[in-house]
Amino acid sequence: MRPRTPTRTRAVAPKPNDDPETATGWEHITPEFLWNTELARRVRYLDEFERAEVRDALEVAFNAHDGQARKSGEPYITHPVAVAAILAEMELDHESLVAGLLHDTVEDTDAVTFESLEKRYGTAVRRIVEGETKVSKVSSSLSKESQQINGTSAEDVKSEDLAQMFLAMTEEVRIIIVKLADRLHNMRTLEGLKPEKRVKIANETLLVFAPLAKLLGMYKVKNELEDLSFRYANPDAYAEMSRRCDELSKQQESVIQRAAVTLQETMQGDDFLRGNTVGVTIQAKAKELYGLHRKLSAGGRRSGSALNGDSKNIDDIFEVAQLRVILHDTGAMAGMTGEARRLQASRVCYHVLGIVHAMWPPVPGNMKDYIATPKLNGYKALHTVILPISPDDANPTGGIEETPVFPMEIMIRTEAMHILAENGIAADAEIRQQWRAGARRTSRALRARRRAELRYAASQEGRDVDLKALEREEALDMAAAAADKGTEENVDASLRQVAWLKNIQSWQKEFIDVLSAREFVDTITSDLLGRRVFVFTPKGQVTNLPHGATVVDYAFYTGETGMLMEYAKVNGVQVEFDHVLTNAEVVEIFNEGKELPAHVMLRRLRKLRLNASTRSARAKIQKQLARLGSGDIKELRESLQVEALTLCGESIPDNLGPGPRTVTYCAYMFELVAADRTGLLATVSAAITKSGANIDSYTGVKVADDCFKMSFAIHFDDNELRNGASLKSLDENLSRLFTEVTSFKGVASGSLYCDVDAAVRAAGQE
């Protein structure tokens, strides 16, 4: 049942040589050999002139890497050829293949420059190869130990490189596709490295590259990267999980195969499906080993490596079986418009879902409709979990067969949905057309320029030029131009299709003065690479948010209205700002009808920041706080002054100065968002008491699976304040308290603000 990652042999192997003194075993590796054995059959989908460009790039790469070898001893050229072959299997445009062949030539050789690449193959190839160089820097910095590099920590260097990589992706998404092919081949050939190097590369792959493949919808690449990385990073856990899956496979195989046959026969006899599809494929498979491991691991719900978390009992795993139903409906939709095709594809999938639920009892709460609400990466399918039991399972004595009842996931998708699920953005028709049309235009323009130069050389310099060959090339280009007529260049197609790329661009512009490189990278990895939740607007529009997002995060994701947010309703009921959203909830934000005074806006923003879960929303709020002139201690002091003036019944100036004010009683709310750690409550309480404050009340609310919000109502009521002392000493006490508590292990964020209502009540002014 569980398909194992295939053992991949070398594409080329050394051969014996008659002369032992000159033999290397690799003399047969020539451009012609590599083209005929590795690339020619894979690039048949390209036109003749596109194949000619790839063949030319192979010659350039071969000469540039001549004499270089991999750690395994193979000629280095075998690696870029393998990368190009992976890209060709995705049927990408010829520029992507050229970039795959040349991706290491500038960084690793002196024979090629970015300028020469641009002159020969165009700006897109140069942009991809330049982006590859930046991504390679990320790989290098990720592998460094935490140490000081020219006065800067290795963590900061890594963050700078990652930030540059993410930004480069927004300009040319093919950069990361080529890099994923590069990383995939490196993972397939990792055996030639030392064990410690293998572990570093595997963890790096789990941290950055597998999540990026998922974001691009390239699940085939993502699953293989995770499986290989898991195997090298934690071989013991990999072996144990493999053992458990093999054990379950033996127990469940007969039930799964019977279910697959029964479903196939039922669907073949269905009149609706016979009229609206041309065939059905059912694949029995098991869930991915790394995905199962993450569910067992303490940190498994987060993106990235969770290989060292405390695990539950592996024998508690039972739900590993999957049936994948692929509906071949393309031939049955000839003549339909694009919209009609989409509606018909949905109708067919929902019909099959009804068949499945009529055959077997579904497990409540496990049906996921990714057709009505696609994933952020465009993935579409219907998922449901059923119990594959039927009357045939009963034995003659009235009992049930020895095989225990187990849950089985069924995924239903059309053929087009399946292709998109396997290769993601690399299979998106509109984006692929954009890339290929642009690549063809560039190549034709470059070839026309070269022909003009050669003809000039022939007529003016008397150079011997094959004019017949130029005419044949020109005829090919004219035919290609005629075939491409009507296609328009759309440089924004990939950004429009991949919404998260636009998020990265807008965040970089918006947060450039607010976030450091490390904070910017943390925002991307936490808000984009993690789990997701979808909610609806009152008008039925879908918003995709990071898992754990609150209504405050929603307000800032859907526009700039979050700044004036007064309250929110979820499913028609007013909720608190810290309400954590779950799938399919309907969210509505209500804003203030008028502009708020500066001191009220400061207080409102501080409260919003405390209740924001995502880093991007908190960064937007922090930017507004900075714009209003607030800072850490300065913000705290001015806020205290505002509240003191309010208590005294005096007017508040628009621009507060740092001058001293006096009060007789100060009440505050001290709120923290922290991990659920034993002893943290006692530690924080002791620190508050030590600062001279009294704790009036405490509440703790769970805001995520392993995260709590702790709220302390505290007050200062001492002789110094009653005697009219300046707030300066109080500032210092609060500053020390805030700094101390927010540095405690497990504390993610904190906020400290005046509790005006409590202070007023204490002063007897209500």
PDB file of N, CA and C in Angstrom, residues 58-110:
ATOM      1  N   LEU A  58      23.468  23.358 -22.963  1.00  0.00           N
ATOM      2  CA  LEU A  58      24.180  22.175 -22.497  1.00  0.00           C
ATOM      3  C   LEU A  58      25.659  22.257 -22.863  1.00  0.00           C
ATOM      4  N   GLU A  59      25.969  22.706 -24.065  1.00  0.00           N
ATOM      5  CA  GLU A  59      27.368  22.864 -24.477  1.00  0.00           C
ATOM      6  C   GLU A  59      28.080  23.877 -23.582  1.00  0.00           C
ATOM      7  N   VAL A  60      27.410  25.008 -23.305  1.00  0.00           N
ATOM      8  CA  VAL A  60      28.018  26.050 -22.465  1.00  0.00           C
ATOM      9  C   VAL A  60      28.280  25.503 -21.067  1.00  0.00           C
ATOM     10  N   ALA A  61      27.294  24.815 -20.493  1.00  0.00           N
ATOM     11  CA  ALA A  61      27.451  24.273 -19.149  1.00  0.00           C
ATOM     12  C   ALA A  61      28.552  23.210 -19.102  1.00  0.00           C
ATOM     13  N   PHE A  62      28.601  22.364 -20.117  1.00  0.00           N
ATOM     14  CA  PHE A  62      29.619  21.310 -20.161  1.00  0.00           C
ATOM     15  C   PHE A  62      31.024  21.916 -20.170  1.00  0.00           C
ATOM     16  N   ASN A  63      31.240  22.922 -20.992  1.00  0.00           N
ATOM     17  CA  ASN A  63      32.561  23.550 -21.070  1.00  0.00           C
ATOM     18  C   ASN A  63      32.901  24.306 -19.782  1.00  0.00           C
ATOM     19  N   ALA A  64      31.886  24.955 -19.182  1.00  0.00           N
ATOM     20  CA  ALA A  64      32.143  25.715 -17.959  1.00  0.00           C
ATOM     21  C   ALA A  64      32.524  24.802 -16.799  1.00  0.00           C
ATOM     22  N   HIS A  65      31.905  23.626 -16.718  1.00  0.00           N
ATOM     23  CA  HIS A  65      32.149  22.717 -15.589  1.00  0.00           C
ATOM     24  C   HIS A  65      33.198  21.653 -15.917  1.00  0.00           C
ATOM     25  N   ASP A  66      33.862  21.793 -17.048  1.00  0.00           N
ATOM     26  CA  ASP A  66      34.851  20.795 -17.447  1.00  0.00           C
ATOM     27  C   ASP A  66      35.943  20.660 -16.378  1.00  0.00           C
ATOM     28  N   GLY A  67      36.178  19.431 -15.928  1.00  0.00           N
ATOM     29  CA  GLY A  67      37.200  19.179 -14.924  1.00  0.00           C
ATOM     30  C   GLY A  67      36.678  19.197 -13.501  1.00  0.00           C
ATOM     31  N   GLN A  68      35.445  19.640 -13.280  1.00  0.00           N
ATOM     32  CA  GLN A  68      34.872  19.675 -11.936  1.00  0.00           C
ATOM     33  C   GLN A  68      34.155  18.357 -11.647  1.00  0.00           C
ATOM     34  N   ALA A  69      34.172  17.967 -10.382  1.00  0.00           N
ATOM     35  CA  ALA A  69      33.541  16.706  -9.990  1.00  0.00           C
ATOM     36  C   ALA A  69      32.705  16.911  -8.731  1.00  0.00           C
ATOM     37  N   ARG A  70      31.705  16.087  -8.569  1.00  0.00           N
ATOM     38  CA  ARG A  70      30.890  16.098  -7.359  1.00  0.00           C
ATOM     39  C   ARG A  70      31.586  15.284  -6.270  1.00  0.00           C
ATOM     40  N   LYS A  71      31.048  15.348  -5.045  1.00  0.00           N
ATOM     41  CA  LYS A  71      31.636  14.590  -3.941  1.00  0.00           C
ATOM     42  C   LYS A  71      31.627  13.091  -4.219  1.00  0.00           C
ATOM     43  N   SER A  72      30.641  12.646  -5.018  1.00  0.00           N
ATOM     44  CA  SER A  72      30.536  11.222  -5.330  1.00  0.00           C
ATOM     45  C   SER A  72      31.560  10.781  -6.360  1.00  0.00           C
ATOM     46  N   GLY A  73      32.235  11.739  -7.001  1.00  0.00           N
ATOM     47  CA  GLY A  73      33.206  11.413  -8.034  1.00  0.00           C
ATOM     48  C   GLY A  73      32.682  11.617  -9.440  1.00  0.00           C
ATOM     49  N   GLU A  74      31.383  11.782  -9.600  1.00  0.00           N
ATOM     50  CA  GLU A  74      30.810  12.007 -10.924  1.00  0.00           C
ATOM     51  C   GLU A  74      31.233  13.369 -11.473  1.00  0.00           C
ATOM     52  N   PRO A  75      31.321  13.490 -12.784  1.00  0.00           N
ATOM     53  CA  PRO A  75      31.553  14.821 -13.369  1.00  0.00           C
ATOM     54  C   PRO A  75      30.442  15.770 -12.920  1.00  0.00           C
ATOM     55  N   TYR A  76      30.807  16.995 -12.601  1.00  0.00           N
ATOM     56  CA  TYR A  76      29.811  17.921 -12.043  1.00  0.00           C
ATOM     57  C   TYR A  76      28.671  18.190 -13.025  1.00  0.00           C
ATOM     58  N   ILE A  77      28.932  18.109 -14.321  1.00  0.00           N
ATOM     59  CA  ILE A  77      27.921  18.414 -15.327  1.00  0.00           C
ATOM     60  C   ILE A  77      26.704  17.509 -15.181  1.00  0.00           C
ATOM     61  N   THR A  78      26.867  16.330 -14.569  1.00  0.00           N
ATOM     62  CA  THR A  78      25.711  15.437 -14.423  1.00  0.00           C
ATOM     63  C   THR A  78      24.643  16.055 -13.516  1.00  0.00           C
ATOM     64  N   HIS A  79      25.051  16.940 -12.595  1.00  0.00           N
ATOM     65  CA  HIS A  79      24.069  17.568 -11.693  1.00  0.00           C
ATOM     66  C   HIS A  79      23.188  18.577 -12.425  1.00  0.00           C
ATOM     67  N   PRO A  80      23.714  19.602 -13.108  1.00  0.00           N
ATOM     68  CA  PRO A  80      22.820  20.519 -13.823  1.00  0.00           C
ATOM     69  C   PRO A  80      21.990  19.829 -14.905  1.00  0.00           C
ATOM     70  N   VAL A  81      22.516  18.787 -15.506  1.00  0.00           N
ATOM     71  CA  VAL A  81      21.721  18.038 -16.484  1.00  0.00           C
ATOM     72  C   VAL A  81      20.531  17.368 -15.792  1.00  0.00           C
ATOM     73  N   ALA A  82      20.765  16.805 -14.608  1.00  0.00           N
ATOM     74  CA  ALA A  82      19.673  16.177 -13.864  1.00  0.00           C
ATOM     75  C   ALA A  82      18.630  17.212 -13.444  1.00  0.00           C
ATOM     76  N   VAL A  83      19.085  18.423 -13.069  1.00  0.00           N
ATOM     77  CA  VAL A  83      18.154  19.501 -12.716  1.00  0.00           C
ATOM     78  C   VAL A  83      17.289  19.857 -13.917  1.00  0.00           C
ATOM     79  N   ALA A  84      17.902  20.014 -15.071  1.00  0.00           N
ATOM     80  CA  ALA A  84      17.145  20.332 -16.295  1.00  0.00           C
ATOM     81  C   ALA A  84      16.167  19.214 -16.628  1.00  0.00           C
ATOM     82  N   ALA A  85      16.575  17.955 -16.381  1.00  0.00           N
ATOM     83  CA  ALA A  85      15.686  16.828 -16.667  1.00  0.00           C
ATOM     84  C   ALA A  85      14.448  16.872 -15.768  1.00  0.00           C
ATOM     85  N   ILE A  86      14.625  17.231 -14.491  1.00  0.00           N
ATOM     86  CA  ILE A  86      13.487  17.361 -13.577  1.00  0.00           C
ATOM     87  C   ILE A  86      12.537  18.449 -14.059  1.00  0.00           C
ATOM     88  N   LEU A  87      13.091  19.571 -14.490  1.00  0.00           N
ATOM     89  CA  LEU A  87      12.271  20.670 -15.000  1.00  0.00           C
ATOM     90  C   LEU A  87      11.557  20.264 -16.289  1.00  0.00           C
ATOM     91  N   ALA A  88      12.233  19.484 -17.115  1.00  0.00           N
ATOM     92  CA  ALA A  88      11.623  19.037 -18.369  1.00  0.00           C
ATOM     93  C   ALA A  88      10.463  18.079 -18.095  1.00  0.00           C
ATOM     94  N   GLU A  89      10.583  17.275 -17.053  1.00  0.00           N
ATOM     95  CA  GLU A  89       9.477  16.378 -16.696  1.00  0.00           C
ATOM     96  C   GLU A  89       8.233  17.162 -16.290  1.00  0.00           C
ATOM     97  N   MET A  90       8.424  18.397 -15.814  1.00  0.00           N
ATOM     98  CA  MET A  90       7.290  19.287 -15.516  1.00  0.00           C
ATOM     99  C   MET A  90       6.826  20.035 -16.763  1.00  0.00           C
ATOM    100  N   GLU A  91       7.541  19.847 -17.889  1.00  0.00           N
ATOM    101  CA  GLU A  91       7.243  20.513 -19.163  1.00  0.00           C
ATOM    102  C   GLU A  91       7.269  22.039 -19.019  1.00  0.00           C
ATOM    103  N   LEU A  92       8.306  22.535 -18.384  1.00  0.00           N
ATOM    104  CA  LEU A  92       8.471  23.975 -18.255  1.00  0.00           C
ATOM    105  C   LEU A  92       9.061  24.565 -19.529  1.00  0.00           C
ATOM    106  N   ASP A  93       9.031  25.895 -19.633  1.00  0.00           N
ATOM    107  CA  ASP A  93       9.535  26.601 -20.795  1.00  0.00           C
ATOM    108  C   ASP A  93      11.044  26.404 -20.934  1.00  0.00           C
ATOM    109  N   HIS A  94      11.550  26.674 -22.131  1.00  0.00           N
ATOM    110  CA  HIS A  94      12.965  26.386 -22.389  1.00  0.00           C
ATOM    111  C   HIS A  94      13.886  27.321 -21.594  1.00  0.00           C
ATOM    112  N   GLU A  95      13.439  28.532 -21.226  1.00  0.00           N
ATOM    113  CA  GLU A  95      14.281  29.407 -20.399  1.00  0.00           C
ATOM    114  C   GLU A  95      14.543  28.779 -19.037  1.00  0.00           C
ATOM    115  N   SER A  96      13.533  28.125 -18.473  1.00  0.00           N
ATOM    116  CA  SER A  96      13.725  27.457 -17.184  1.00  0.00           C
ATOM    117  C   SER A  96      14.746  26.336 -17.307  1.00  0.00           C
ATOM    118  N   LEU A  97      14.678  25.580 -18.402  1.00  0.00           N
ATOM    119  CA  LEU A  97      15.637  24.495 -18.610  1.00  0.00           C
ATOM    120  C   LEU A  97      17.047  25.041 -18.818  1.00  0.00           C
ATOM    121  N   VAL A  98      17.157  26.127 -19.588  1.00  0.00           N
ATOM    122  CA  VAL A  98      18.466  26.749 -19.799  1.00  0.00           C
ATOM    123  C   VAL A  98      19.035  27.221 -18.467  1.00  0.00           C
ATOM    124  N   ALA A  99      18.197  27.864 -17.640  1.00  0.00           N
ATOM    125  CA  ALA A  99      18.657  28.324 -16.330  1.00  0.00           C
ATOM    126  C   ALA A  99      19.047  27.153 -15.448  1.00  0.00           C
ATOM    127  N   GLY A 100      18.319  26.038 -15.543  1.00  0.00           N
ATOM    128  CA  GLY A 100      18.680  24.852 -14.766  1.00  0.00           C
ATOM    129  C   GLY A 100      20.050  24.315 -15.159  1.00  0.00           C
ATOM    130  N   LEU A 101      20.348  24.333 -16.451  1.00  0.00           N
ATOM    131  CA  LEU A 101      21.654  23.863 -16.915  1.00  0.00           C
ATOM    132  C   LEU A 101      22.785  24.796 -16.491  1.00  0.00           C
ATOM    133  N   LEU A 102      22.483  26.089 -16.413  1.00  0.00           N
ATOM    134  CA  LEU A 102      23.540  27.082 -16.170  1.00  0.00           C
ATOM    135  C   LEU A 102      23.514  27.651 -14.758  1.00  0.00           C
ATOM    136  N   HIS A 103      22.725  27.080 -13.847  1.00  0.00           N
ATOM    137  CA  HIS A 103      22.501  27.735 -12.561  1.00  0.00           C
ATOM    138  C   HIS A 103      23.745  27.838 -11.688  1.00  0.00           C
ATOM    139  N   ASP A 104      24.737  27.011 -11.920  1.00  0.00           N
ATOM    140  CA  ASP A 104      25.970  27.069 -11.119  1.00  0.00           C
ATOM    141  C   ASP A 104      27.158  27.641 -11.885  1.00  0.00           C
ATOM    142  N   THR A 105      26.961  28.007 -13.117  1.00  0.00           N
ATOM    143  CA  THR A 105      28.116  28.383 -13.944  1.00  0.00           C
ATOM    144  C   THR A 105      28.774  29.679 -13.490  1.00  0.00           C
ATOM    145  N   VAL A 106      27.974  30.662 -13.079  1.00  0.00           N
ATOM    146  CA  VAL A 106      28.557  31.944 -12.669  1.00  0.00           C
ATOM    147  C   VAL A 106      29.229  31.814 -11.318  1.00  0.00           C
ATOM    148  N   GLU A 107      28.562  31.123 -10.381  1.00  0.00           N
ATOM    149  CA  GLU A 107      29.078  31.023  -9.016  1.00  0.00           C
ATOM    150  C   GLU A 107      30.299  30.104  -8.922  1.00  0.00           C
ATOM    151  N   ASP A 108      30.313  29.034  -9.695  1.00  0.00           N
ATOM    152  CA  ASP A 108      31.340  28.006  -9.536  1.00  0.00           C
ATOM    153  C   ASP A 108      32.433  28.025 -10.599  1.00  0.00           C
ATOM    154  N   THR A 109      32.295  28.877 -11.617  1.00  0.00           N
ATOM    155  CA  THR A 109      33.309  28.901 -12.676  1.00  0.00           C
ATOM    156  C   THR A 109      33.637  30.344 -13.033  1.00  0.00           C
ATOM    157  N   ASP A 110      34.719  30.495 -13.778  1.00  0.00           N
ATOM    158  CA  ASP A 110      35.109  31.818 -14.287  1.00  0.00           C
ATOM    159  C   ASP A 110      34.768  31.977 -15.769  1.00  0.00           C
TER     160      ASP A 110
END
